[in-house]
mmCIF file of C-alpha atoms in Angstrom:
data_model
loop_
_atom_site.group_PDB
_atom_site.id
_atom_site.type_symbol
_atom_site.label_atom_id
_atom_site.label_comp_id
_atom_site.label_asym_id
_atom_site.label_seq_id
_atom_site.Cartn_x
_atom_site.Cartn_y
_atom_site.Cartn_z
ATOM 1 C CA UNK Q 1 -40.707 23.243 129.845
ATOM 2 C CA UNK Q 2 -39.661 24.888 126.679
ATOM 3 C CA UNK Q 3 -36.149 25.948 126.990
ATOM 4 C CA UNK Q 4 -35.568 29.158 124.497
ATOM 5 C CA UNK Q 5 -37.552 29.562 121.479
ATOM 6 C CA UNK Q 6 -41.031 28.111 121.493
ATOM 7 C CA UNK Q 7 -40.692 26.277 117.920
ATOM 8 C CA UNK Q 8 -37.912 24.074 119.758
ATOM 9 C CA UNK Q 9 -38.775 20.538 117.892
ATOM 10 C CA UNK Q 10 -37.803 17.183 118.956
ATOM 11 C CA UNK Q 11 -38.035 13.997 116.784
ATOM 12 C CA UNK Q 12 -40.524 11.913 118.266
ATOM 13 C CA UNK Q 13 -39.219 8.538 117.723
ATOM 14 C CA UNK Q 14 -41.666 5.532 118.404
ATOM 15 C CA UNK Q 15 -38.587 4.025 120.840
ATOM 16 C CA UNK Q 16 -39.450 7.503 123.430
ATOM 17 C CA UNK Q 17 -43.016 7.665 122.553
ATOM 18 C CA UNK Q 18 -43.491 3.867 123.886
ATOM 19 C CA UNK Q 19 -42.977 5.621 127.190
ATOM 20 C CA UNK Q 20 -46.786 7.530 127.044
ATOM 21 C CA UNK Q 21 -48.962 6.252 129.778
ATOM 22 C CA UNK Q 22 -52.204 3.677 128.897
ATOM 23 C CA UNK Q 23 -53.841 5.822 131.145
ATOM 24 C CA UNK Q 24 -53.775 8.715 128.672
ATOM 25 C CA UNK Q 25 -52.795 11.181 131.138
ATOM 26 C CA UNK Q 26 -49.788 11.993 128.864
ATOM 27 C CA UNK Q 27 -50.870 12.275 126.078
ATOM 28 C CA UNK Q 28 -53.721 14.788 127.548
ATOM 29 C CA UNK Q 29 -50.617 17.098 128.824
ATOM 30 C CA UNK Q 30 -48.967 16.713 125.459
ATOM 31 C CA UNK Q 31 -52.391 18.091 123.595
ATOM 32 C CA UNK Q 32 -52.250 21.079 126.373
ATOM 33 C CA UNK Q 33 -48.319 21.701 124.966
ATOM 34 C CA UNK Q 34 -49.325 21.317 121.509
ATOM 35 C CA UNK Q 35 -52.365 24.259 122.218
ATOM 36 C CA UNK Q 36 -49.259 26.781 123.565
ATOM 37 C CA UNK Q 37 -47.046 26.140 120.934
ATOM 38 C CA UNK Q 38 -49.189 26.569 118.217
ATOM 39 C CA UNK Q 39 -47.492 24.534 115.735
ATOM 40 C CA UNK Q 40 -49.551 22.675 112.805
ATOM 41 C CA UNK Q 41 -46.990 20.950 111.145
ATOM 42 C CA UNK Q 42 -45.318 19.776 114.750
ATOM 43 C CA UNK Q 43 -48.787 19.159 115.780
ATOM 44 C CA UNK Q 44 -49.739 16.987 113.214
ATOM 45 C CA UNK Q 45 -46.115 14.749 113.213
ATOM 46 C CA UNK Q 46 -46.680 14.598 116.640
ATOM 47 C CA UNK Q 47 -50.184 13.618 116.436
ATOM 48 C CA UNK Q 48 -49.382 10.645 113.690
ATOM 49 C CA UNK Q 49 -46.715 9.433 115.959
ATOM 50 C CA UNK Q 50 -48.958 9.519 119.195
ATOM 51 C CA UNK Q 51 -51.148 7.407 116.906
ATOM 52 C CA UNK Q 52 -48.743 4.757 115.675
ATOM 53 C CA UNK Q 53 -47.906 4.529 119.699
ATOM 54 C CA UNK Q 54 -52.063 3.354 119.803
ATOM 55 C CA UNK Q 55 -52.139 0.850 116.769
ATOM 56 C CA UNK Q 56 -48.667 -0.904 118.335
ATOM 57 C CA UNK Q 57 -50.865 -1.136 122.338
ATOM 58 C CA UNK Q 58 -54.232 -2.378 120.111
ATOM 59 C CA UNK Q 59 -56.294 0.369 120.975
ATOM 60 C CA UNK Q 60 -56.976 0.733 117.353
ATOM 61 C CA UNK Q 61 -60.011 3.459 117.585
ATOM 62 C CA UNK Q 62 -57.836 5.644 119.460
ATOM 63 C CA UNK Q 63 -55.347 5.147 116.635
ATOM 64 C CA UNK Q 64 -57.744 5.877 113.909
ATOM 65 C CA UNK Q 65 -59.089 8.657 115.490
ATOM 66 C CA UNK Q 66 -55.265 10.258 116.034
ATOM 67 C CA UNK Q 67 -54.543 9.462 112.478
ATOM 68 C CA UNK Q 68 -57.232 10.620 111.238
ATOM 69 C CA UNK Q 69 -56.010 14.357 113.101
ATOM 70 C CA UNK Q 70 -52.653 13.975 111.907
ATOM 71 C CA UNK Q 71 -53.755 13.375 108.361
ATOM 72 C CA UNK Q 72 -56.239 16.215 108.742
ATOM 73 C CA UNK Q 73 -53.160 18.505 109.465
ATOM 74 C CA UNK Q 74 -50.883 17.258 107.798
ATOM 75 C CA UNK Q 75 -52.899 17.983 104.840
ATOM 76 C CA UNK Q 76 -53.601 21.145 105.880
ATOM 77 C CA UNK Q 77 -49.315 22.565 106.107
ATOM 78 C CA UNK Q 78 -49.314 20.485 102.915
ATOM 79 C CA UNK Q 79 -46.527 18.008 104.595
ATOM 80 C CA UNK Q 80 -47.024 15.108 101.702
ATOM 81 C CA UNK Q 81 -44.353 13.002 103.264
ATOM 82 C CA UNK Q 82 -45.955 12.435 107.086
ATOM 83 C CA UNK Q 83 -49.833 12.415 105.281
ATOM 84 C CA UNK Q 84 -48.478 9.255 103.041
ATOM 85 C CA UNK Q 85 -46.369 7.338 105.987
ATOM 86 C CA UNK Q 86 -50.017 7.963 108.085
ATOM 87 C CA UNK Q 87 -51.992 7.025 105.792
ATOM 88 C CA UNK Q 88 -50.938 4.013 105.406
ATOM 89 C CA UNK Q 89 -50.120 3.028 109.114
ATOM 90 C CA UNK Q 90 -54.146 3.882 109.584
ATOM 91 C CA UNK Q 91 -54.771 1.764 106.578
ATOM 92 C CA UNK Q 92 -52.860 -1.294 108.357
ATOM 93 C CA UNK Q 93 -54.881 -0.524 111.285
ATOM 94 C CA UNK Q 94 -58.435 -0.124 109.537
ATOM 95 C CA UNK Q 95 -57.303 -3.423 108.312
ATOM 96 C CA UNK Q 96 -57.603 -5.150 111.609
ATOM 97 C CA UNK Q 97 -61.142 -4.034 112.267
ATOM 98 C CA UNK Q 98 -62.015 -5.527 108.917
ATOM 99 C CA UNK Q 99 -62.262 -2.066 107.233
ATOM 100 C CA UNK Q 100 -60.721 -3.184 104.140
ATOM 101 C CA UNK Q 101 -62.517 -0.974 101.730
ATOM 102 C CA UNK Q 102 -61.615 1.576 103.423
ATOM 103 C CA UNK Q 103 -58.185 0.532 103.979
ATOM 104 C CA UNK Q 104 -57.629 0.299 100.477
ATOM 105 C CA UNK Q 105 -58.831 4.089 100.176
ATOM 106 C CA UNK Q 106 -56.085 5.130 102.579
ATOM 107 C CA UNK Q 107 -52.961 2.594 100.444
ATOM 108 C CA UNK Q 108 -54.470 4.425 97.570
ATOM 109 C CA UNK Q 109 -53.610 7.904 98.571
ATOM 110 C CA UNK Q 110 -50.618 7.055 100.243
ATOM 111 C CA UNK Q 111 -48.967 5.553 97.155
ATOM 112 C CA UNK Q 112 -49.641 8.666 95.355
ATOM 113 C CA UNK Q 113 -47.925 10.663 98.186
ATOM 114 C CA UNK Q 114 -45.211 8.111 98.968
ATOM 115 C CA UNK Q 115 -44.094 8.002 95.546
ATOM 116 C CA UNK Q 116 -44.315 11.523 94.659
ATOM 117 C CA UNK Q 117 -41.552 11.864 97.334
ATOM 118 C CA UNK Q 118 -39.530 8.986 96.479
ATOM 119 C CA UNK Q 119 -38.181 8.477 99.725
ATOM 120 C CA UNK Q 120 -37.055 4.640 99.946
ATOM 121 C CA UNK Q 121 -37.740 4.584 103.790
ATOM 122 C CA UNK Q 122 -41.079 5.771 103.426
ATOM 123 C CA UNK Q 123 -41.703 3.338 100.318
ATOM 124 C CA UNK Q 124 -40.883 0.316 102.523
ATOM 125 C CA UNK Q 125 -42.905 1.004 105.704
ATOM 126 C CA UNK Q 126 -45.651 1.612 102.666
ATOM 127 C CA UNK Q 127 -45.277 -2.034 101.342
ATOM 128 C CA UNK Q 128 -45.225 -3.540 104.858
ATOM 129 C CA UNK Q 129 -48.665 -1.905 105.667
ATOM 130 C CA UNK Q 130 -49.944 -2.628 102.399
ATOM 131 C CA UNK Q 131 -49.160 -6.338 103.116
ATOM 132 C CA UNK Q 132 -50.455 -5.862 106.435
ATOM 133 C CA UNK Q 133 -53.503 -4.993 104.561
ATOM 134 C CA UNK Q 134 -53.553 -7.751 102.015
ATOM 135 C CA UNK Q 135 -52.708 -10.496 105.318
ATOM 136 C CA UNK Q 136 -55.756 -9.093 107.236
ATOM 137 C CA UNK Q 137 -58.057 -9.182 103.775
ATOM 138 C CA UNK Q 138 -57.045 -12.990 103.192
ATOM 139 C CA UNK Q 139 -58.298 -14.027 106.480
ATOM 140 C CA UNK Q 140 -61.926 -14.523 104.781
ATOM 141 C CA UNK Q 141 -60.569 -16.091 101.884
ATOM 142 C CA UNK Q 142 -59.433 -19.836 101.497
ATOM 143 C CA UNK Q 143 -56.173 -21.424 102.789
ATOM 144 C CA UNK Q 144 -54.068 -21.190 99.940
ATOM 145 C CA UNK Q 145 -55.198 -17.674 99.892
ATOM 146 C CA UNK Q 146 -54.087 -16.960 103.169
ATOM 147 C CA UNK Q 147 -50.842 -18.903 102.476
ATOM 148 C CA UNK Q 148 -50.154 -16.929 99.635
ATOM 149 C CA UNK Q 149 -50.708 -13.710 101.565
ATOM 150 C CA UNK Q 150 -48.325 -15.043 104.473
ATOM 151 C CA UNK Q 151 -45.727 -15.926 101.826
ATOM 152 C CA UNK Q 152 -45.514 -12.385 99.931
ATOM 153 C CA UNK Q 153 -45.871 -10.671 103.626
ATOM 154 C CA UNK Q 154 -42.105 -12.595 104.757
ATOM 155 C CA UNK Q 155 -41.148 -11.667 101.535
ATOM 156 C CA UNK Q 156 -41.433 -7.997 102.136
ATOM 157 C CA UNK Q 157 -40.224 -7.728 105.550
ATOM 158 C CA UNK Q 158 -37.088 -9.987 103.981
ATOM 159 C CA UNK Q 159 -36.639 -6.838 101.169
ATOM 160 C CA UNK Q 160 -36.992 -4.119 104.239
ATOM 161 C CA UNK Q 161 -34.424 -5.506 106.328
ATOM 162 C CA UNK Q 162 -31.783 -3.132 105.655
ATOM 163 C CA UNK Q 163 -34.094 -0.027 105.441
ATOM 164 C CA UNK Q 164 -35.481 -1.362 109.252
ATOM 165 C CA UNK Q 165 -32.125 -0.725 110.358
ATOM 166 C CA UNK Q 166 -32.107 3.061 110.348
ATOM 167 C CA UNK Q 167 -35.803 4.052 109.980
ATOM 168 C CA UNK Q 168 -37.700 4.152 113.155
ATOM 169 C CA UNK Q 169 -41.116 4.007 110.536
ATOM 170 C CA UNK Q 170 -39.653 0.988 108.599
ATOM 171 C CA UNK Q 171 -39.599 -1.094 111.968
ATOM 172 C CA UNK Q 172 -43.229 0.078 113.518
ATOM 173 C CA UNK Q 173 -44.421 -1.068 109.813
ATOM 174 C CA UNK Q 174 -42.407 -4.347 110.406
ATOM 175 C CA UNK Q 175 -43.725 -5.589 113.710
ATOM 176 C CA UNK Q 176 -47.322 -4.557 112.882
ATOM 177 C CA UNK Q 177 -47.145 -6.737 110.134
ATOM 178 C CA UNK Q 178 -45.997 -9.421 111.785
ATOM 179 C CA UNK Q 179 -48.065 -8.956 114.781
ATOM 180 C CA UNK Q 180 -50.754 -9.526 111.690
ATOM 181 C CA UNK Q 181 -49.636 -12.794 110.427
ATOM 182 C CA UNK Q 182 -51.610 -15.616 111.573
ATOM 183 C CA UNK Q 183 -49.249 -16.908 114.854
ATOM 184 C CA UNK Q 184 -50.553 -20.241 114.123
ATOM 185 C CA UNK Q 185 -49.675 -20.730 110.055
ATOM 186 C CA UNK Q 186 -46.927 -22.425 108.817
ATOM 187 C CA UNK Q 187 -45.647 -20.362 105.774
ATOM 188 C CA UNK Q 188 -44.328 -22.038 102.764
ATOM 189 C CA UNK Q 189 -42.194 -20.592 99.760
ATOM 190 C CA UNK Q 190 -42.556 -21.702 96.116
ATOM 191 C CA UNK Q 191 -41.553 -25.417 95.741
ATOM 192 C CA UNK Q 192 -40.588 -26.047 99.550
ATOM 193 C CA UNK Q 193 -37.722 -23.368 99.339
ATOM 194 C CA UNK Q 194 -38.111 -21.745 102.619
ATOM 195 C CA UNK Q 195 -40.473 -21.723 105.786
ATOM 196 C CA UNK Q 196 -41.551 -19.851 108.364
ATOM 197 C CA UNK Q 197 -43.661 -20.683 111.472
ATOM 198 C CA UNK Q 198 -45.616 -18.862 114.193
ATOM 199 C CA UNK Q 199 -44.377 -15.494 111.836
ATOM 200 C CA UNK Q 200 -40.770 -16.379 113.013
ATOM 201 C CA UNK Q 201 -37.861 -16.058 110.489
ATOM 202 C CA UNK Q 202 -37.199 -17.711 107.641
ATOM 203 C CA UNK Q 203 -36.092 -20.775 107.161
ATOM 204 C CA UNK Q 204 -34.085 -21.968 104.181
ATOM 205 C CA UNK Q 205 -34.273 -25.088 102.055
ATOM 206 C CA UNK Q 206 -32.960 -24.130 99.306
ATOM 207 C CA UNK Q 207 -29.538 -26.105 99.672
ATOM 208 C CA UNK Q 208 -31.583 -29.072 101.362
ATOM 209 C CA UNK Q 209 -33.506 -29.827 98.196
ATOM 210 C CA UNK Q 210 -34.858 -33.327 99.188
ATOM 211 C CA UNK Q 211 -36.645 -31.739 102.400
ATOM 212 C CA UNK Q 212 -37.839 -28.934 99.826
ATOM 213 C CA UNK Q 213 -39.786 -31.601 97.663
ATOM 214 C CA UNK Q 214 -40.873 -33.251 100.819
ATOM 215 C CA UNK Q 215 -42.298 -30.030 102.288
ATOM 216 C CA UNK Q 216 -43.766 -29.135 98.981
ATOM 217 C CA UNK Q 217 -45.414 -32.512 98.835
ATOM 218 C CA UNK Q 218 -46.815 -32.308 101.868
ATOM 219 C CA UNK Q 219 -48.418 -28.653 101.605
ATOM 220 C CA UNK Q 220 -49.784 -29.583 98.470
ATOM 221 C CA UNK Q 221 -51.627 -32.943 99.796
ATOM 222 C CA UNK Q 222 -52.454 -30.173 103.079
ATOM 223 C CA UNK Q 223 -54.104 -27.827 100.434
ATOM 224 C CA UNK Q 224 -56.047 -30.838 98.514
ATOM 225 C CA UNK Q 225 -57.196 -33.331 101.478
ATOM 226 C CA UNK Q 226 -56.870 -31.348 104.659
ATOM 227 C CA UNK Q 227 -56.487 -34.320 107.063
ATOM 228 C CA UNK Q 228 -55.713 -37.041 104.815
ATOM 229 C CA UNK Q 229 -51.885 -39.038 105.234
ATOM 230 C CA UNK Q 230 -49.811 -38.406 102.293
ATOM 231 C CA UNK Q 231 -48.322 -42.060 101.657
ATOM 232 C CA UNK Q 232 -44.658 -43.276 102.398
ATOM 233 C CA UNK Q 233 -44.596 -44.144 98.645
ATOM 234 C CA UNK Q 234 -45.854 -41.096 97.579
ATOM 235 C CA UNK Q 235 -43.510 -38.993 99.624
ATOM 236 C CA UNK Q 236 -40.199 -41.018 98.104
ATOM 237 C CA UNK Q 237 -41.367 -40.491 94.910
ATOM 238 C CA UNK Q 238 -41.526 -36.445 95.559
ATOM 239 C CA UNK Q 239 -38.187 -37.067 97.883
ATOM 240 C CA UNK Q 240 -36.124 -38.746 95.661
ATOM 241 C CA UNK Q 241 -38.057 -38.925 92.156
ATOM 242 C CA UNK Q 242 -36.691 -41.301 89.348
ATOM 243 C CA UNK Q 243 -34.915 -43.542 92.743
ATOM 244 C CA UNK Q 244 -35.560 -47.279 92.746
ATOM 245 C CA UNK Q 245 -35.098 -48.536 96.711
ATOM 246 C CA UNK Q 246 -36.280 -51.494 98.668
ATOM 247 C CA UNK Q 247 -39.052 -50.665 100.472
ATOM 248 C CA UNK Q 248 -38.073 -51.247 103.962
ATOM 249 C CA UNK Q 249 -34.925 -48.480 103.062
ATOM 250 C CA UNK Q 250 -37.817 -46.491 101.222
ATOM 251 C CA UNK Q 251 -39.612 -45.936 104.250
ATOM 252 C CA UNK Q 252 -36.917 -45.788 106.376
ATOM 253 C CA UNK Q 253 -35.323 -42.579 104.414
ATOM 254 C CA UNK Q 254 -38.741 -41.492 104.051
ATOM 255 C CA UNK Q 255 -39.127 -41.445 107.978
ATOM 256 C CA UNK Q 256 -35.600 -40.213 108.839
ATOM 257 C CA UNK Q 257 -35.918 -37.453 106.245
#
């Protein structure tokens, strides 16, 4: 029902869209009230968001494929802003079918967009699919490389937090990538400063700079003998470098640390 004039527009925040069926008999009515109204540039926001709804349930070729028609629009009423946010929610989601060339294609365009407009929101849900992007490419790469990935990924979502708090987009952008870091990796900052497991929050080290050594030690020895102890002695010596103790205290602190 379309009370008064038929260009009535609503913004379709991902919070209400959440409610479409996974049955897809909503969204099929939705398509039939998009066909009355007759409204590109409602037709394509809509589309995008109906899309985003999609790529958050997994069904990612049903989110491609209602990107791709929201783009397609989109590009159409010339709407640079919605083209650029789509573009590079469909490039996080290429991402997780392995599409990365392609994927890459879509971040390309979208920064062109994105910062044409100059709208921070829309900059930051851009940088969290990018590193949505980057976290899904690292998965055939080594473990550091992975780790690395991880590390700048918390990183962004640390730099978004504010603009998460009133942007519907920043937030979608935020839990797909976290929904794409590896649940399993511990993530480790430069030096031990800060970790984060399971994609959980940060936490910091940087005030607790003996457990920062010791956490760098043992990531390092992780990276260069995956399975191999690190030594008590070792570990004091990262711990508490330039320290002379007994060794029963050594490995004592070593052990309560």
């Amino acid at each position: 029902h379309l009370p008064g004039d038929r260009h009535v527009r609503f913004q379709p925040r991902l919070d209400v869209a959440l409610l479409v069926d996974p049955g897809g008999k909503v969204l099929h009515l939705f398509e039939e009230f998009l066909a009355q109204v007759a409204d590109r540039p409602f037709e394509g926001q809509l589309l995008g968001y109906l899309g985003a709804v999609q790529h958050e349930r997994g069904q990612i070729d049903v989110a491609a494929d209602a990107y791709a028609r929201a783009i397609a629009i989109l590009r159409e009423v010339r709407d640079v802003r919605l083209e650029g946010l789509f573009l590079a929610a469909r490039a996080s989601a290429l991402a997780l079918k392995g599409a990365i060339g392609h994927a890459r294609n879509d971040l390309a365009v979208a920064s062109r967009r994105l910062e044409e407009v100059g709208d921070p929101t829309l900059l930051a849900a851009l940088a969290l699919h990018r590193a949505a992007v980057l976290v899904a490419e690292a998965r055939s790469s080594s473990a550091e490389a992975q780790a690395s990935a991880s590390r700048a990924a918390l990183a962004v979502l640390e730099g978004t937090t504010t603009l998460a708090g009133s942007s519907d987009d920043v937030r979608f952008a935020a839990r797909m990538l976290r929904r794409a870091l590896p649940k399993e990796a511990l993530v480790v900052g430069e030096g031990g400063a800060w970790f984060s497991a399971e994609g959980g929050d940060r936490v910091d080290l940087r005030t607790r700079t003996t457990l920062a050594r010791l956490l760098d030690a043992l990531v390092r020895a992780r990276l260069a003998e995956a399975g191999v102890p690190v030594p008590w002695d070792a570990l004091l010596a990262a711990g508490w470098p330039g320290e002379r103790v007994q060794p029963a205290a050594a490995q004592n602190r070593v052990r309560v640390a």
